[in-house]
Amino acid sequence: GENVEQHPSTLSVQEGDSAVIKCTYSDSASNYFPWYKQELGKGPQLIIDIRSNVGEKKDQRIAVTLNKTAKHFSLHITETQPEDSAVYFCAADSGGYQKVTFGTGTKLQVIP
Amino acid sequence: NAGVTQTPKFQVLKTGQSMTLQCAQDMNHEYMSWYRQDPGMGLRLIHYSVGAGITDQGEVPNGYNVSRSTTEDFPLRLLSAAPSQTSVYFCASRGTSGNEQYFGPGTRLTVT
């Protein structure tokens, strides 16, 4: 089955700096890669996603890049703010609920 | 729209007790699922449903039952609670036209 590895598990950055979270996947059939943000006491919320026919996608301060050959994708947050502090999850989806695999999460702390 | 709602928010059970976690969505989504979230393990799929009357097992189904009598509701039943079921449980829904999952706020369950 699919295996998704996510690094780092924790990340501390100064406010205004950039943060990068990386994920690798194993199943070449995966074609959809969402990123979720989970704030304390809440459920995960989709913040950005990318499909396998696209190499990069950007939405204001967040961007995601995908390298299909190397089977890895990354989340980039620029100009970080304290409200970016949360746990971030990546996932790889090859179609259908039973084929969505989540990473283990990255706890991001933005220090004011 | 309320989105995905879950009750209760917190629950403590003794080993061997049974209970039902409630989940409802008002977005007319066909797909619904239950995940458990444990430290360092990301989100793991317990059961899912692709429509009323249709359910299937996910990655970790043992000890849990589900049913889907309506589009809106997808309850998760713990038949005989065990300490290994101590976790945070999330319900999610998804429409048929996209991949984005909408998560509820979660239920934190402790089994003593």
Tab-separated table of C-alpha atoms in Angstrom:
chain	number	residue	atom	x	y	z
A	1	GLY	CA	0.000	0.000	0.000
A	2	GLU	CA	0.840	3.681	-0.036
A	3	ASN	CA	3.374	5.027	2.446
A	4	VAL	CA	3.623	8.755	3.126
A	5	GLU	CA	6.527	10.138	5.117
A	6	GLN	CA	6.431	13.703	6.424
A	7	HIS	CA	9.289	15.810	7.784
A	8	PRO	CA	10.018	17.504	10.058
A	9	SER	CA	7.720	16.486	12.897
A	10	THR	CA	8.205	19.866	14.582
A	11	LEU	CA	9.302	23.198	13.155
A	12	SER	CA	9.894	26.528	14.876
A	13	VAL	CA	10.396	29.705	12.856
A	14	GLN	CA	10.555	33.391	13.606
A	15	GLU	CA	7.631	35.478	12.494
A	16	GLY	CA	8.255	36.673	8.940
A	17	ASP	CA	10.510	33.762	8.017
A	18	SER	CA	9.571	30.964	5.633
A	19	ALA	CA	8.580	27.420	6.590
A	20	VAL	CA	8.948	24.323	4.428
A	21	ILE	CA	7.386	20.925	5.118
A	22	LYS	CA	8.246	17.937	2.955
A	23	CYS	CA	6.441	14.692	2.161
A	24	THR	CA	7.383	11.649	0.143
A	25	TYR	CA	5.055	8.976	-1.184
A	26	SER	CA	5.581	5.516	-2.577
A	27	ASP	CA	2.618	4.722	-4.855
A	28	SER	CA	3.051	6.095	-8.368
A	29	ALA	CA	-0.735	5.817	-8.825
A	30	SER	CA	-1.288	8.691	-6.365
A	31	ASN	CA	-2.543	11.688	-8.305
A	32	TYR	CA	-3.955	14.130	-5.764
A	33	PHE	CA	-1.977	15.683	-2.911
A	34	PRO	CA	-3.837	17.828	-0.357
A	35	TRP	CA	-2.426	19.711	2.613
A	36	TYR	CA	-4.492	20.169	5.759
A	37	LYS	CA	-4.070	22.599	8.650
A	38	GLN	CA	-5.276	21.525	12.072
A	39	GLU	CA	-5.611	24.135	14.783
A	40	LEU	CA	-5.767	23.123	18.418
A	41	GLY	CA	-9.055	21.428	19.283
A	42	LYS	CA	-10.344	21.517	15.715
A	43	GLY	CA	-10.598	19.202	12.761
A	44	PRO	CA	-8.202	19.346	9.786
A	45	GLN	CA	-9.027	21.922	7.140
A	46	LEU	CA	-7.831	21.860	3.539
A	47	ILE	CA	-5.518	24.785	2.783
A	48	ILE	CA	-4.109	23.880	-0.627
A	49	ASP	CA	-3.934	20.898	-2.954
A	50	ILE	CA	-2.182	19.870	-6.136
A	51	ARG	CA	-2.852	17.300	-8.815
A	52	SER	CA	-0.248	15.173	-10.516
A	53	ASN	CA	-0.457	17.073	-13.817
A	54	VAL	CA	0.747	20.288	-12.135
A	55	GLY	CA	4.206	21.021	-10.751
A	56	GLU	CA	3.433	24.005	-8.553
A	57	LYS	CA	0.450	25.840	-7.144
A	58	LYS	CA	0.347	29.040	-5.151
A	59	ASP	CA	-2.303	30.741	-3.037
A	60	GLN	CA	-1.150	33.988	-1.452
A	61	ARG	CA	1.492	33.072	1.148
A	62	ILE	CA	1.278	29.313	0.690
A	63	ALA	CA	2.525	27.206	-2.183
A	64	VAL	CA	2.878	23.527	-2.927
A	65	THR	CA	5.388	21.907	-5.273
A	66	LEU	CA	5.268	18.386	-6.664
A	67	ASN	CA	8.060	16.292	-8.132
A	68	LYS	CA	6.436	13.186	-9.592
A	69	THR	CA	9.708	11.617	-10.641
A	70	ALA	CA	11.139	11.776	-7.144
A	71	LYS	CA	7.726	11.168	-5.545
A	72	HIS	CA	7.876	14.095	-3.198
A	73	PHE	CA	5.853	17.225	-2.585
A	74	SER	CA	6.374	20.196	-0.308
A	75	LEU	CA	4.405	22.934	1.413
A	76	HIS	CA	5.957	26.403	1.496
A	77	ILE	CA	4.658	29.159	3.765
A	78	THR	CA	6.230	32.580	3.315
A	79	GLU	CA	6.102	35.581	5.647
A	80	THR	CA	4.863	33.399	8.484
A	81	GLN	CA	2.512	34.842	11.071
A	82	PRO	CA	1.590	33.629	14.586
A	83	GLU	CA	-1.781	32.437	13.272
A	84	ASP	CA	0.070	29.979	11.024
A	85	SER	CA	0.965	28.014	14.169
A	86	ALA	CA	-0.813	24.669	13.847
A	87	VAL	CA	-0.273	21.036	12.848
A	88	TYR	CA	-0.003	20.470	9.107
A	89	PHE	CA	-0.768	17.157	7.402
A	90	CYS	CA	0.033	16.061	3.884
A	91	ALA	CA	-1.821	13.262	2.125
A	92	ALA	CA	-1.546	11.194	-1.044
A	93	ASP	CA	-4.700	10.079	-2.834
A	94	SER	CA	-4.856	7.533	-5.647
A	95	GLY	CA	-8.633	7.534	-5.796
A	96	GLY	CA	-11.306	6.556	-3.280
A	97	TYR	CA	-11.407	6.762	0.490
A	98	GLN	CA	-9.466	3.573	0.989
A	99	LYS	CA	-6.633	4.995	-1.065
A	100	VAL	CA	-5.978	8.216	0.868
A	101	THR	CA	-2.898	8.025	3.075
A	102	PHE	CA	-1.981	10.798	5.498
A	103	GLY	CA	1.431	11.859	6.710
A	104	THR	CA	2.158	11.915	10.431
A	105	GLY	CA	1.928	15.690	10.773
A	106	THR	CA	4.232	18.655	11.382
A	107	LYS	CA	3.720	20.937	14.358
A	108	LEU	CA	4.631	24.440	13.218
A	109	GLN	CA	5.321	27.118	15.799
A	110	VAL	CA	5.736	30.709	14.653
A	111	ILE	CA	7.538	32.760	17.279
A	112	PRO	CA	6.485	36.432	17.407
B	1	ASN	CA	-24.435	25.537	6.660
B	2	ALA	CA	-23.156	23.927	9.845
B	3	GLY	CA	-20.869	21.662	7.799
B	4	VAL	CA	-19.860	18.474	9.625
B	5	THR	CA	-20.944	18.213	13.247
B	6	GLN	CA	-19.893	15.634	15.826
B	7	THR	CA	-21.155	14.785	19.282
B	8	PRO	CA	-20.018	14.432	21.973
B	9	LYS	CA	-16.848	16.525	22.054
B	10	PHE	CA	-15.380	14.557	24.966
B	11	GLN	CA	-16.197	11.121	26.366
B	12	VAL	CA	-14.745	8.850	29.029
B	13	LEU	CA	-15.668	5.167	28.977
B	14	LYS	CA	-14.793	2.185	31.083
B	15	THR	CA	-13.417	-0.932	29.413
B	16	GLY	CA	-16.260	-3.026	28.035
B	17	GLN	CA	-18.790	-0.220	27.742
B	18	SER	CA	-20.395	0.587	24.409
B	19	MET	CA	-21.276	3.926	22.894
B	20	THR	CA	-22.115	5.698	19.665
B	21	LEU	CA	-20.280	8.696	18.260
B	22	GLN	CA	-22.605	10.847	16.231
B	23	CYS	CA	-21.766	12.555	12.936
B	24	ALA	CA	-23.978	14.633	10.696
B	25	GLN	CA	-23.418	16.800	7.629
B	26	ASP	CA	-25.732	19.249	5.898
B	27	MET	CA	-23.881	19.586	2.596
B	28	ASN	CA	-25.699	16.696	0.870
B	29	HIS	CA	-22.392	14.870	0.472
B	30	GLU	CA	-22.536	11.267	-0.660
B	31	TYR	CA	-19.213	10.225	0.853
B	32	MET	CA	-18.624	10.070	4.609
B	33	SER	CA	-15.876	8.523	6.683
B	34	TRP	CA	-14.495	8.021	10.166
B	35	TYR	CA	-10.834	8.471	11.085
B	36	ARG	CA	-8.917	8.091	14.302
B	37	GLN	CA	-5.964	10.284	15.118
B	38	ASP	CA	-3.206	9.031	17.377
B	39	PRO	CA	0.058	10.790	18.251
B	40	GLY	CA	2.722	10.248	15.610
B	41	MET	CA	0.409	8.208	13.374
B	42	GLY	CA	-1.547	10.724	11.369
B	43	LEU	CA	-5.144	9.950	10.449
B	44	ARG	CA	-6.191	6.354	9.903
B	45	LEU	CA	-9.412	5.367	8.177
B	46	ILE	CA	-11.813	3.239	10.237
B	47	HIS	CA	-14.925	2.929	8.029
B	48	TYR	CA	-16.381	4.839	5.135
B	49	SER	CA	-19.599	5.106	3.160
B	50	VAL	CA	-20.191	6.058	-0.464
B	51	GLY	CA	-23.919	6.563	0.009
B	52	ALA	CA	-26.948	5.689	2.108
B	53	GLY	CA	-27.041	1.967	2.766
B	54	ILE	CA	-23.450	1.398	1.645
B	55	THR	CA	-20.524	1.071	4.039
B	56	ASP	CA	-17.076	-0.490	3.876
B	57	GLN	CA	-14.052	-1.082	6.051
B	58	GLY	CA	-10.988	1.076	6.120
B	59	GLU	CA	-7.530	0.448	7.507
B	60	VAL	CA	-8.448	-0.122	11.190
B	61	PRO	CA	-12.085	-1.358	11.415
B	62	ASN	CA	-11.844	-3.873	14.274
B	63	GLY	CA	-14.006	-3.017	17.271
B	64	TYR	CA	-16.147	-0.493	15.375
B	65	ASN	CA	-19.443	-0.676	13.500
B	66	VAL	CA	-21.117	1.853	11.243
B	67	SER	CA	-24.401	2.265	9.432
B	68	ARG	CA	-25.693	4.825	6.939
B	69	SER	CA	-29.470	4.994	6.888
B	70	THR	CA	-29.606	8.586	5.634
B	71	THR	CA	-27.329	10.819	3.562
B	72	GLU	CA	-26.877	13.175	6.516
B	73	ASP	CA	-25.917	10.821	9.361
B	74	PHE	CA	-23.051	8.381	9.832
B	75	PRO	CA	-22.773	7.113	13.444
B	76	LEU	CA	-19.784	5.123	14.689
B	77	ARG	CA	-20.443	2.450	17.307
B	78	LEU	CA	-17.893	1.081	19.729
B	79	LEU	CA	-19.155	-2.357	20.670
B	80	SER	CA	-16.975	-3.072	23.723
B	81	ALA	CA	-14.537	-0.266	24.444
B	82	ALA	CA	-10.863	-1.089	25.004
B	83	PRO	CA	-8.010	1.168	26.186
B	84	SER	CA	-6.486	0.835	22.682
B	85	GLN	CA	-9.465	2.804	21.377
B	86	THR	CA	-8.422	5.888	23.322
B	87	SER	CA	-8.006	8.413	20.533
B	88	VAL	CA	-9.437	11.462	18.820
B	89	TYR	CA	-12.106	10.543	16.273
B	90	PHE	CA	-12.898	12.636	13.225
B	91	CYS	CA	-15.799	12.331	10.852
B	92	ALA	CA	-15.406	13.693	7.329
B	93	SER	CA	-17.555	14.113	4.259
B	94	ARG	CA	-16.878	14.692	0.587
B	95	GLY	CA	-18.988	15.459	-2.430
B	96	THR	CA	-18.906	13.386	-5.582
B	97	SER	CA	-17.471	16.160	-7.721
B	98	GLY	CA	-14.183	16.735	-5.919
B	99	ASN	CA	-11.527	15.298	-3.633
B	100	GLU	CA	-11.722	17.811	-0.773
B	101	GLN	CA	-12.746	16.292	2.532
B	102	TYR	CA	-14.539	18.366	5.167
B	103	PHE	CA	-13.761	17.326	8.725
B	104	GLY	CA	-15.814	17.676	11.858
B	105	PRO	CA	-14.367	19.126	15.105
B	106	GLY	CA	-13.583	15.700	16.559
B	107	THR	CA	-14.475	13.611	19.599
B	108	ARG	CA	-11.802	12.950	22.199
B	109	LEU	CA	-12.419	9.495	23.675
B	110	THR	CA	-10.659	8.062	26.703
B	111	VAL	CA	-11.148	4.426	27.693
B	112	THR	CA	-10.007	3.513	31.195
